[in-house]
PDB file of N, CA and C in Angstrom:
ATOM      1  N   UNK A   1     -12.647   9.130 -12.098  1.00  0.00           N
ATOM      2  CA  UNK A   1     -11.261   9.201 -11.927  1.00  0.00           C
ATOM      3  C   UNK A   1     -11.287   9.166 -10.315  1.00  0.00           C
ATOM      4  N   UNK A   2     -10.059   8.416 -10.072  1.00  0.00           N
ATOM      5  CA  UNK A   2      -9.776   7.963  -8.583  1.00  0.00           C
ATOM      6  C   UNK A   2      -8.876   9.428  -7.876  1.00  0.00           C
ATOM      7  N   UNK A   3      -9.171   9.737  -7.033  1.00  0.00           N
ATOM      8  CA  UNK A   3      -8.311  10.900  -6.213  1.00  0.00           C
ATOM      9  C   UNK A   3      -8.172  10.360  -4.823  1.00  0.00           C
ATOM     10  N   UNK A   4      -7.293  11.153  -4.120  1.00  0.00           N
ATOM     11  CA  UNK A   4      -7.038  11.056  -2.716  1.00  0.00           C
ATOM     12  C   UNK A   4      -7.486  12.637  -2.191  1.00  0.00           C
ATOM     13  N   UNK A   5      -8.717  12.223  -1.180  1.00  0.00           N
ATOM     14  CA  UNK A   5      -9.423  13.458  -0.628  1.00  0.00           C
ATOM     15  C   UNK A   5      -8.412  14.120   0.138  1.00  0.00           C
ATOM     16  N   UNK A   6      -7.586  13.293   1.203  1.00  0.00           N
ATOM     17  CA  UNK A   6      -6.771  14.037   2.254  1.00  0.00           C
ATOM     18  C   UNK A   6      -5.633  13.677   1.688  1.00  0.00           C
ATOM     19  N   UNK A   7      -4.558  14.711   1.578  1.00  0.00           N
ATOM     20  CA  UNK A   7      -3.091  14.375   1.410  1.00  0.00           C
ATOM     21  C   UNK A   7      -2.364  14.236   2.451  1.00  0.00           C
ATOM     22  N   UNK A   8      -1.581  13.204   2.714  1.00  0.00           N
ATOM     23  CA  UNK A   8      -0.556  13.002   4.054  1.00  0.00           C
ATOM     24  C   UNK A   8       0.162  14.208   4.199  1.00  0.00           C
ATOM     25  N   UNK A   9       1.051  14.513   3.337  1.00  0.00           N
ATOM     26  CA  UNK A   9       2.259  15.458   3.468  1.00  0.00           C
ATOM     27  C   UNK A   9       3.267  15.659   2.215  1.00  0.00           C
ATOM     28  N   UNK A  10       3.983  16.676   2.655  1.00  0.00           N
ATOM     29  CA  UNK A  10       5.443  16.747   1.685  1.00  0.00           C
ATOM     30  C   UNK A  10       5.724  15.429   1.324  1.00  0.00           C
ATOM     31  N   UNK A  11       6.295  15.120   0.280  1.00  0.00           N
ATOM     32  CA  UNK A  11       6.955  14.112  -0.106  1.00  0.00           C
ATOM     33  C   UNK A  11       6.362  12.480  -0.058  1.00  0.00           C
ATOM     34  N   UNK A  12       4.938  12.761  -0.029  1.00  0.00           N
ATOM     35  CA  UNK A  12       4.240  11.434  -0.098  1.00  0.00           C
ATOM     36  C   UNK A  12       3.326  11.313  -1.360  1.00  0.00           C
ATOM     37  N   UNK A  13       3.775  11.422  -2.505  1.00  0.00           N
ATOM     38  CA  UNK A  13       3.188  11.680  -3.765  1.00  0.00           C
ATOM     39  C   UNK A  13       2.943  10.100  -4.331  1.00  0.00           C
ATOM     40  N   UNK A  14       4.066   9.548  -3.627  1.00  0.00           N
ATOM     41  CA  UNK A  14       3.952   8.198  -3.946  1.00  0.00           C
ATOM     42  C   UNK A  14       2.748   7.263  -3.677  1.00  0.00           C
ATOM     43  N   UNK A  15       1.883   7.985  -2.723  1.00  0.00           N
ATOM     44  CA  UNK A  15       0.814   7.375  -2.340  1.00  0.00           C
ATOM     45  C   UNK A  15      -0.321   7.120  -3.793  1.00  0.00           C
ATOM     46  N   UNK A  16      -0.445   8.582  -4.017  1.00  0.00           N
ATOM     47  CA  UNK A  16      -1.209   8.642  -5.213  1.00  0.00           C
ATOM     48  C   UNK A  16      -0.923   7.862  -6.572  1.00  0.00           C
ATOM     49  N   UNK A  17       0.508   7.776  -6.732  1.00  0.00           N
ATOM     50  CA  UNK A  17       1.019   7.012  -7.735  1.00  0.00           C
ATOM     51  C   UNK A  17       0.722   5.402  -7.353  1.00  0.00           C
ATOM     52  N   UNK A  18       0.863   5.156  -6.084  1.00  0.00           N
ATOM     53  CA  UNK A  18       0.640   3.491  -6.137  1.00  0.00           C
ATOM     54  C   UNK A  18      -0.868   3.702  -6.076  1.00  0.00           C
ATOM     55  N   UNK A  19      -1.867   4.161  -5.886  1.00  0.00           N
ATOM     56  CA  UNK A  19      -3.106   3.822  -5.884  1.00  0.00           C
ATOM     57  C   UNK A  19      -3.522   4.034  -7.699  1.00  0.00           C
ATOM     58  N   UNK A  20      -2.901   4.773  -8.388  1.00  0.00           N
ATOM     59  CA  UNK A  20      -3.311   4.458  -9.546  1.00  0.00           C
ATOM     60  C   UNK A  20      -2.549   3.142 -10.353  1.00  0.00           C
ATOM     61  N   UNK A  21      -1.400   2.821  -9.750  1.00  0.00           N
ATOM     62  CA  UNK A  21      -0.657   1.588 -10.124  1.00  0.00           C
ATOM     63  C   UNK A  21      -1.429   0.286  -9.767  1.00  0.00           C
ATOM     64  N   UNK A  22      -2.241   0.186  -8.691  1.00  0.00           N
ATOM     65  CA  UNK A  22      -2.611  -0.941  -8.222  1.00  0.00           C
ATOM     66  C   UNK A  22      -4.122  -0.970  -8.598  1.00  0.00           C
ATOM     67  N   UNK A  23      -4.528  -2.064  -9.422  1.00  0.00           N
ATOM     68  CA  UNK A  23      -5.946  -2.434 -10.146  1.00  0.00           C
ATOM     69  C   UNK A  23      -7.002  -2.484  -9.297  1.00  0.00           C
ATOM     70  N   UNK A  24      -6.941  -2.615  -8.111  1.00  0.00           N
ATOM     71  CA  UNK A  24      -8.324  -2.775  -7.494  1.00  0.00           C
ATOM     72  C   UNK A  24      -8.524  -1.311  -6.699  1.00  0.00           C
ATOM     73  N   UNK A  25      -7.314  -0.867  -6.552  1.00  0.00           N
ATOM     74  CA  UNK A  25      -7.392   0.767  -6.192  1.00  0.00           C
ATOM     75  C   UNK A  25      -7.849   1.811  -7.216  1.00  0.00           C
ATOM     76  N   UNK A  26      -7.443   1.715  -8.244  1.00  0.00           N
ATOM     77  CA  UNK A  26      -7.661   2.676  -9.631  1.00  0.00           C
ATOM     78  C   UNK A  26      -9.116   2.601  -9.790  1.00  0.00           C
ATOM     79  N   UNK A  27      -9.437   1.184  -9.721  1.00  0.00           N
ATOM     80  CA  UNK A  27     -10.978   0.938 -10.412  1.00  0.00           C
ATOM     81  C   UNK A  27     -11.825   1.889  -9.506  1.00  0.00           C
ATOM     82  N   UNK A  28     -13.217   2.010 -10.113  1.00  0.00           N
ATOM     83  CA  UNK A  28     -14.321   2.623  -9.236  1.00  0.00           C
ATOM     84  C   UNK A  28     -14.246   4.041  -9.214  1.00  0.00           C
ATOM     85  N   UNK A  29     -15.268   4.567  -8.569  1.00  0.00           N
ATOM     86  CA  UNK A  29     -15.194   6.161  -8.415  1.00  0.00           C
ATOM     87  C   UNK A  29     -15.220   6.746  -7.142  1.00  0.00           C
ATOM     88  N   UNK A  30     -15.048   7.799  -6.721  1.00  0.00           N
ATOM     89  CA  UNK A  30     -14.916   8.504  -5.431  1.00  0.00           C
ATOM     90  C   UNK A  30     -13.474   8.711  -5.151  1.00  0.00           C
ATOM     91  N   UNK A  31     -13.454   9.674  -4.012  1.00  0.00           N
ATOM     92  CA  UNK A  31     -12.242   9.807  -3.515  1.00  0.00           C
ATOM     93  C   UNK A  31     -11.892   8.842  -2.132  1.00  0.00           C
ATOM     94  N   UNK A  32     -10.486   8.459  -2.296  1.00  0.00           N
ATOM     95  CA  UNK A  32      -9.823   7.783  -1.190  1.00  0.00           C
ATOM     96  C   UNK A  32      -9.545   8.810   0.030  1.00  0.00           C
ATOM     97  N   UNK A  33      -9.766   8.583   1.242  1.00  0.00           N
ATOM     98  CA  UNK A  33      -9.388   9.273   2.039  1.00  0.00           C
ATOM     99  C   UNK A  33      -8.066   8.473   2.834  1.00  0.00           C
ATOM    100  N   UNK A  34      -7.117   9.015   2.998  1.00  0.00           N
ATOM    101  CA  UNK A  34      -6.026   8.521   3.226  1.00  0.00           C
ATOM    102  C   UNK A  34      -5.229   8.883   4.829  1.00  0.00           C
ATOM    103  N   UNK A  35      -4.831   8.016   5.584  1.00  0.00           N
ATOM    104  CA  UNK A  35      -4.457   8.469   7.159  1.00  0.00           C
ATOM    105  C   UNK A  35      -2.822   7.455   7.187  1.00  0.00           C
ATOM    106  N   UNK A  36      -1.977   8.361   7.739  1.00  0.00           N
ATOM    107  CA  UNK A  36      -1.071   7.580   8.096  1.00  0.00           C
ATOM    108  C   UNK A  36      -1.135   6.694   9.222  1.00  0.00           C
ATOM    109  N   UNK A  37      -0.325   5.645   8.962  1.00  0.00           N
ATOM    110  CA  UNK A  37      -0.249   4.651  10.088  1.00  0.00           C
ATOM    111  C   UNK A  37       1.286   4.026  10.724  1.00  0.00           C
ATOM    112  N   UNK A  38       1.271   3.898  11.754  1.00  0.00           N
ATOM    113  CA  UNK A  38       2.905   4.061  12.454  1.00  0.00           C
ATOM    114  C   UNK A  38       3.507   2.721  11.585  1.00  0.00           C
ATOM    115  N   UNK A  39       4.887   2.879  11.466  1.00  0.00           N
ATOM    116  CA  UNK A  39       5.725   1.765  11.157  1.00  0.00           C
ATOM    117  C   UNK A  39       7.047   2.156  11.247  1.00  0.00           C
ATOM    118  N   UNK A  40       7.821   0.989  11.450  1.00  0.00           N
ATOM    119  CA  UNK A  40       9.374   0.823  11.675  1.00  0.00           C
ATOM    120  C   UNK A  40       9.899   1.110  10.533  1.00  0.00           C
ATOM    121  N   UNK A  41       9.782   0.397   9.203  1.00  0.00           N
ATOM    122  CA  UNK A  41      10.637   0.391   8.010  1.00  0.00           C
ATOM    123  C   UNK A  41      10.035   0.972   6.924  1.00  0.00           C
ATOM    124  N   UNK A  42       8.678   0.932   7.229  1.00  0.00           N
ATOM    125  CA  UNK A  42       7.966   1.056   5.774  1.00  0.00           C
ATOM    126  C   UNK A  42       7.026   2.537   5.872  1.00  0.00           C
ATOM    127  N   UNK A  43       6.615   2.779   5.005  1.00  0.00           N
ATOM    128  CA  UNK A  43       5.592   4.034   5.267  1.00  0.00           C
ATOM    129  C   UNK A  43       3.877   3.158   4.556  1.00  0.00           C
ATOM    130  N   UNK A  44       3.545   3.494   5.732  1.00  0.00           N
ATOM    131  CA  UNK A  44       2.127   2.490   5.708  1.00  0.00           C
ATOM    132  C   UNK A  44       0.769   3.639   6.232  1.00  0.00           C
ATOM    133  N   UNK A  45      -0.051   3.264   5.152  1.00  0.00           N
ATOM    134  CA  UNK A  45      -1.198   4.125   5.017  1.00  0.00           C
ATOM    135  C   UNK A  45      -2.743   3.155   5.292  1.00  0.00           C
ATOM    136  N   UNK A  46      -3.529   3.786   6.000  1.00  0.00           N
ATOM    137  CA  UNK A  46      -4.926   3.124   5.700  1.00  0.00           C
ATOM    138  C   UNK A  46      -5.729   4.009   4.611  1.00  0.00           C
ATOM    139  N   UNK A  47      -6.139   3.316   3.623  1.00  0.00           N
ATOM    140  CA  UNK A  47      -6.757   4.109   2.384  1.00  0.00           C
ATOM    141  C   UNK A  47      -8.194   3.553   2.771  1.00  0.00           C
ATOM    142  N   UNK A  48      -9.378   4.472   2.897  1.00  0.00           N
ATOM    143  CA  UNK A  48     -11.049   4.347   2.889  1.00  0.00           C
ATOM    144  C   UNK A  48     -11.497   5.015   1.446  1.00  0.00           C
ATOM    145  N   UNK A  49     -12.469   4.228   1.038  1.00  0.00           N
ATOM    146  CA  UNK A  49     -13.331   4.816   0.178  1.00  0.00           C
ATOM    147  C   UNK A  49     -15.124   3.937  -0.051  1.00  0.00           C
ATOM    148  N   UNK A  50     -15.599   4.857   0.912  1.00  0.00           N
ATOM    149  CA  UNK A  50     -16.913   4.118   1.196  1.00  0.00           C
ATOM    150  C   UNK A  50     -16.974   2.854   1.990  1.00  0.00           C
ATOM    151  N   UNK A  51     -17.313   2.010   1.741  1.00  0.00           N
ATOM    152  CA  UNK A  51     -17.376   0.567   2.447  1.00  0.00           C
ATOM    153  C   UNK A  51     -15.883  -0.055   2.120  1.00  0.00           C
ATOM    154  N   UNK A  52     -14.917   0.552   1.529  1.00  0.00           N
ATOM    155  CA  UNK A  52     -13.767  -0.141   1.097  1.00  0.00           C
ATOM    156  C   UNK A  52     -13.050   0.331   2.062  1.00  0.00           C
ATOM    157  N   UNK A  53     -11.999  -0.603   2.706  1.00  0.00           N
ATOM    158  CA  UNK A  53     -10.824  -0.147   3.336  1.00  0.00           C
ATOM    159  C   UNK A  53      -9.825  -0.978   3.039  1.00  0.00           C
ATOM    160  N   UNK A  54      -8.389  -0.620   2.646  1.00  0.00           N
ATOM    161  CA  UNK A  54      -6.905  -1.210   2.819  1.00  0.00           C
ATOM    162  C   UNK A  54      -6.121  -0.654   3.338  1.00  0.00           C
ATOM    163  N   UNK A  55      -4.856  -1.612   3.517  1.00  0.00           N
ATOM    164  CA  UNK A  55      -3.729  -1.000   4.280  1.00  0.00           C
ATOM    165  C   UNK A  55      -2.706  -0.909   2.979  1.00  0.00           C
ATOM    166  N   UNK A  56      -2.316   0.113   2.533  1.00  0.00           N
ATOM    167  CA  UNK A  56      -1.207   0.521   1.544  1.00  0.00           C
ATOM    168  C   UNK A  56       0.097   0.533   2.199  1.00  0.00           C
ATOM    169  N   UNK A  57       0.903  -0.322   1.964  1.00  0.00           N
ATOM    170  CA  UNK A  57       2.549  -0.365   2.424  1.00  0.00           C
ATOM    171  C   UNK A  57       3.309  -0.004   1.511  1.00  0.00           C
ATOM    172  N   UNK A  58       4.422   0.967   1.270  1.00  0.00           N
ATOM    173  CA  UNK A  58       5.073   1.609   0.689  1.00  0.00           C
ATOM    174  C   UNK A  58       6.343   1.504   1.094  1.00  0.00           C
ATOM    175  N   UNK A  59       7.754   1.122   0.317  1.00  0.00           N
ATOM    176  CA  UNK A  59       8.991   0.853   1.009  1.00  0.00           C
ATOM    177  C   UNK A  59       9.613   2.055   1.778  1.00  0.00           C
ATOM    178  N   UNK A  60      10.297   1.843   2.801  1.00  0.00           N
ATOM    179  CA  UNK A  60      10.966   3.145   3.323  1.00  0.00           C
ATOM    180  C   UNK A  60      12.052   2.911   2.964  1.00  0.00           C
ATOM    181  N   UNK A  61      12.748   4.362   2.821  1.00  0.00           N
ATOM    182  CA  UNK A  61      14.012   4.646   2.045  1.00  0.00           C
ATOM    183  C   UNK A  61      15.092   3.810   2.536  1.00  0.00           C
ATOM    184  N   UNK A  62      15.850   3.248   1.722  1.00  0.00           N
ATOM    185  CA  UNK A  62      17.049   2.282   1.961  1.00  0.00           C
ATOM    186  C   UNK A  62      16.428   0.694   2.338  1.00  0.00           C
ATOM    187  N   UNK A  63      15.183   0.436   2.224  1.00  0.00           N
ATOM    188  CA  UNK A  63      15.124  -0.920   2.883  1.00  0.00           C
ATOM    189  C   UNK A  63      15.102  -1.888   1.680  1.00  0.00           C
ATOM    190  N   UNK A  64      15.296  -1.458   0.583  1.00  0.00           N
ATOM    191  CA  UNK A  64      15.713  -2.726  -0.530  1.00  0.00           C
ATOM    192  C   UNK A  64      17.236  -3.490  -0.174  1.00  0.00           C
ATOM    193  N   UNK A  65      17.797  -2.665   0.625  1.00  0.00           N
ATOM    194  CA  UNK A  65      19.272  -2.920   1.115  1.00  0.00           C
ATOM    195  C   UNK A  65      19.189  -4.559   1.731  1.00  0.00           C
ATOM    196  N   UNK A  66      18.290  -4.461   2.478  1.00  0.00           N
ATOM    197  CA  UNK A  66      17.897  -5.382   3.778  1.00  0.00           C
ATOM    198  C   UNK A  66      16.966  -6.273   3.734  1.00  0.00           C
ATOM    199  N   UNK A  67      15.840  -5.982   3.236  1.00  0.00           N
ATOM    200  CA  UNK A  67      14.681  -6.750   3.098  1.00  0.00           C
ATOM    201  C   UNK A  67      14.191  -7.215   1.660  1.00  0.00           C
ATOM    202  N   UNK A  68      14.327  -8.749   1.562  1.00  0.00           N
ATOM    203  CA  UNK A  68      13.998  -9.538   0.522  1.00  0.00           C
ATOM    204  C   UNK A  68      12.511  -9.470   0.270  1.00  0.00           C
ATOM    205  N   UNK A  69      11.996  -8.583  -0.596  1.00  0.00           N
ATOM    206  CA  UNK A  69      10.418  -8.195  -0.689  1.00  0.00           C
ATOM    207  C   UNK A  69      10.150  -9.501  -1.591  1.00  0.00           C
ATOM    208  N   UNK A  70      10.843 -10.220  -2.321  1.00  0.00           N
ATOM    209  CA  UNK A  70       9.911 -11.561  -2.739  1.00  0.00           C
ATOM    210  C   UNK A  70       9.656 -12.460  -1.755  1.00  0.00           C
ATOM    211  N   UNK A  71      10.452 -12.473  -0.875  1.00  0.00           N
ATOM    212  CA  UNK A  71      10.259 -13.965   0.256  1.00  0.00           C
ATOM    213  C   UNK A  71       9.215 -13.206   1.182  1.00  0.00           C
ATOM    214  N   UNK A  72       9.235 -11.841   1.046  1.00  0.00           N
ATOM    215  CA  UNK A  72       8.271 -11.226   2.168  1.00  0.00           C
ATOM    216  C   UNK A  72       6.731 -11.403   1.520  1.00  0.00           C
ATOM    217  N   UNK A  73       7.004 -11.066   0.218  1.00  0.00           N
ATOM    218  CA  UNK A  73       5.150 -11.418  -0.236  1.00  0.00           C
ATOM    219  C   UNK A  73       4.597 -12.758  -0.258  1.00  0.00           C
ATOM    220  N   UNK A  74       5.800 -13.550  -0.563  1.00  0.00           N
ATOM    221  CA  UNK A  74       5.280 -15.139  -0.266  1.00  0.00           C
ATOM    222  C   UNK A  74       5.305 -15.702   1.005  1.00  0.00           C
ATOM    223  N   UNK A  75       5.759 -15.284   1.886  1.00  0.00           N
ATOM    224  CA  UNK A  75       5.351 -15.568   3.274  1.00  0.00           C
ATOM    225  C   UNK A  75       4.075 -14.809   3.812  1.00  0.00           C
ATOM    226  N   UNK A  76       3.624 -13.342   3.435  1.00  0.00           N
ATOM    227  CA  UNK A  76       2.631 -12.817   3.530  1.00  0.00           C
ATOM    228  C   UNK A  76       1.380 -13.715   3.083  1.00  0.00           C
ATOM    229  N   UNK A  77       1.447 -14.136   1.819  1.00  0.00           N
ATOM    230  CA  UNK A  77       0.586 -14.878   1.325  1.00  0.00           C
ATOM    231  C   UNK A  77       0.300 -16.264   1.855  1.00  0.00           C
ATOM    232  N   UNK A  78       1.271 -17.027   2.251  1.00  0.00           N
ATOM    233  CA  UNK A  78       1.175 -18.056   2.955  1.00  0.00           C
ATOM    234  C   UNK A  78       0.412 -17.950   4.500  1.00  0.00           C
ATOM    235  N   UNK A  79       0.964 -17.088   5.047  1.00  0.00           N
ATOM    236  CA  UNK A  79       0.192 -16.629   6.478  1.00  0.00           C
ATOM    237  C   UNK A  79      -1.306 -16.078   6.359  1.00  0.00           C
ATOM    238  N   UNK A  80      -1.653 -15.656   5.102  1.00  0.00           N
ATOM    239  CA  UNK A  80      -3.029 -15.408   5.078  1.00  0.00           C
ATOM    240  C   UNK A  80      -3.654 -16.462   4.394  1.00  0.00           C
ATOM    241  N   UNK A  81      -3.317 -17.531   3.870  1.00  0.00           N
ATOM    242  CA  UNK A  81      -3.734 -18.750   3.419  1.00  0.00           C
ATOM    243  C   UNK A  81      -4.428 -19.502   4.500  1.00  0.00           C
ATOM    244  N   UNK A  82      -3.367 -19.088   5.571  1.00  0.00           N
ATOM    245  CA  UNK A  82      -3.781 -20.473   6.773  1.00  0.00           C
ATOM    246  C   UNK A  82      -4.314 -19.252   7.961  1.00  0.00           C
ATOM    247  N   UNK A  83      -4.950 -18.206   7.600  1.00  0.00           N
ATOM    248  CA  UNK A  83      -5.761 -17.229   8.317  1.00  0.00           C
ATOM    249  C   UNK A  83      -5.105 -16.506   9.405  1.00  0.00           C
ATOM    250  N   UNK A  84      -3.500 -16.210   9.226  1.00  0.00           N
ATOM    251  CA  UNK A  84      -2.867 -15.815  10.270  1.00  0.00           C
ATOM    252  C   UNK A  84      -2.830 -14.234   9.968  1.00  0.00           C
ATOM    253  N   UNK A  85      -3.048 -13.860   8.746  1.00  0.00           N
ATOM    254  CA  UNK A  85      -3.106 -12.166   8.497  1.00  0.00           C
ATOM    255  C   UNK A  85      -3.722 -12.244   7.431  1.00  0.00           C
ATOM    256  N   UNK A  86      -4.190 -10.748   7.250  1.00  0.00           N
ATOM    257  CA  UNK A  86      -5.311 -10.536   6.107  1.00  0.00           C
ATOM    258  C   UNK A  86      -4.813 -10.878   4.574  1.00  0.00           C
ATOM    259  N   UNK A  87      -5.788 -10.925   3.430  1.00  0.00           N
ATOM    260  CA  UNK A  87      -5.593 -11.482   2.383  1.00  0.00           C
ATOM    261  C   UNK A  87      -4.495 -10.324   1.617  1.00  0.00           C
ATOM    262  N   UNK A  88      -3.671 -10.398   0.744  1.00  0.00           N
ATOM    263  CA  UNK A  88      -2.948  -9.722  -0.239  1.00  0.00           C
ATOM    264  C   UNK A  88      -3.588  -9.794  -1.254  1.00  0.00           C
ATOM    265  N   UNK A  89      -4.124  -8.326  -1.464  1.00  0.00           N
ATOM    266  CA  UNK A  89      -4.922  -8.150  -2.851  1.00  0.00           C
ATOM    267  C   UNK A  89      -4.006  -7.906  -4.083  1.00  0.00           C
ATOM    268  N   UNK A  90      -2.563  -7.464  -3.548  1.00  0.00           N
ATOM    269  CA  UNK A  90      -1.482  -6.938  -4.451  1.00  0.00           C
ATOM    270  C   UNK A  90      -0.310  -6.791  -3.877  1.00  0.00           C
ATOM    271  N   UNK A  91       0.621  -7.186  -4.904  1.00  0.00           N
ATOM    272  CA  UNK A  91       2.108  -7.347  -4.318  1.00  0.00           C
ATOM    273  C   UNK A  91       2.761  -7.061  -5.226  1.00  0.00           C
ATOM    274  N   UNK A  92       3.770  -6.324  -5.196  1.00  0.00           N
ATOM    275  CA  UNK A  92       4.785  -5.835  -6.658  1.00  0.00           C
ATOM    276  C   UNK A  92       6.318  -5.867  -5.941  1.00  0.00           C
ATOM    277  N   UNK A  93       6.974  -7.122  -5.649  1.00  0.00           N
ATOM    278  CA  UNK A  93       8.181  -6.767  -4.810  1.00  0.00           C
ATOM    279  C   UNK A  93       9.258  -6.205  -5.498  1.00  0.00           C
ATOM    280  N   UNK A  94       9.450  -6.277  -6.613  1.00  0.00           N
ATOM    281  CA  UNK A  94      10.665  -5.423  -7.084  1.00  0.00           C
ATOM    282  C   UNK A  94      10.320  -4.130  -6.743  1.00  0.00           C
ATOM    283  N   UNK A  95       9.370  -3.526  -6.693  1.00  0.00           N
ATOM    284  CA  UNK A  95       9.104  -2.085  -6.320  1.00  0.00           C
ATOM    285  C   UNK A  95       8.844  -2.051  -4.634  1.00  0.00           C
ATOM    286  N   UNK A  96       8.994  -3.260  -3.880  1.00  0.00           N
ATOM    287  CA  UNK A  96       8.725  -3.109  -2.595  1.00  0.00           C
ATOM    288  C   UNK A  96       7.075  -2.517  -2.001  1.00  0.00           C
ATOM    289  N   UNK A  97       6.127  -2.905  -3.095  1.00  0.00           N
ATOM    290  CA  UNK A  97       4.856  -2.522  -2.764  1.00  0.00           C
ATOM    291  C   UNK A  97       4.128  -4.154  -2.447  1.00  0.00           C
TER     292      UNK A  97
END
């Protein structure tokens, strides 16, 4: 079972739900250590388990009104393909993840 070893704080239950929903994060055993990262419009976290480390970005409140998540995911994948950003291992634009 995948668990979070360090909870971020009140109102951050979405982190655990996202880890369970994203296949690459839900697989395996051991606890994830989660730490909050600075962000302007989203809720962003560094999650680590053993030698695995990822950045998890969840939508900030109300950002669906002004951010086109589908275009954002496409552009992030294109940037990764030419070496400008890390690989996108999971995106679910309709949920802003």
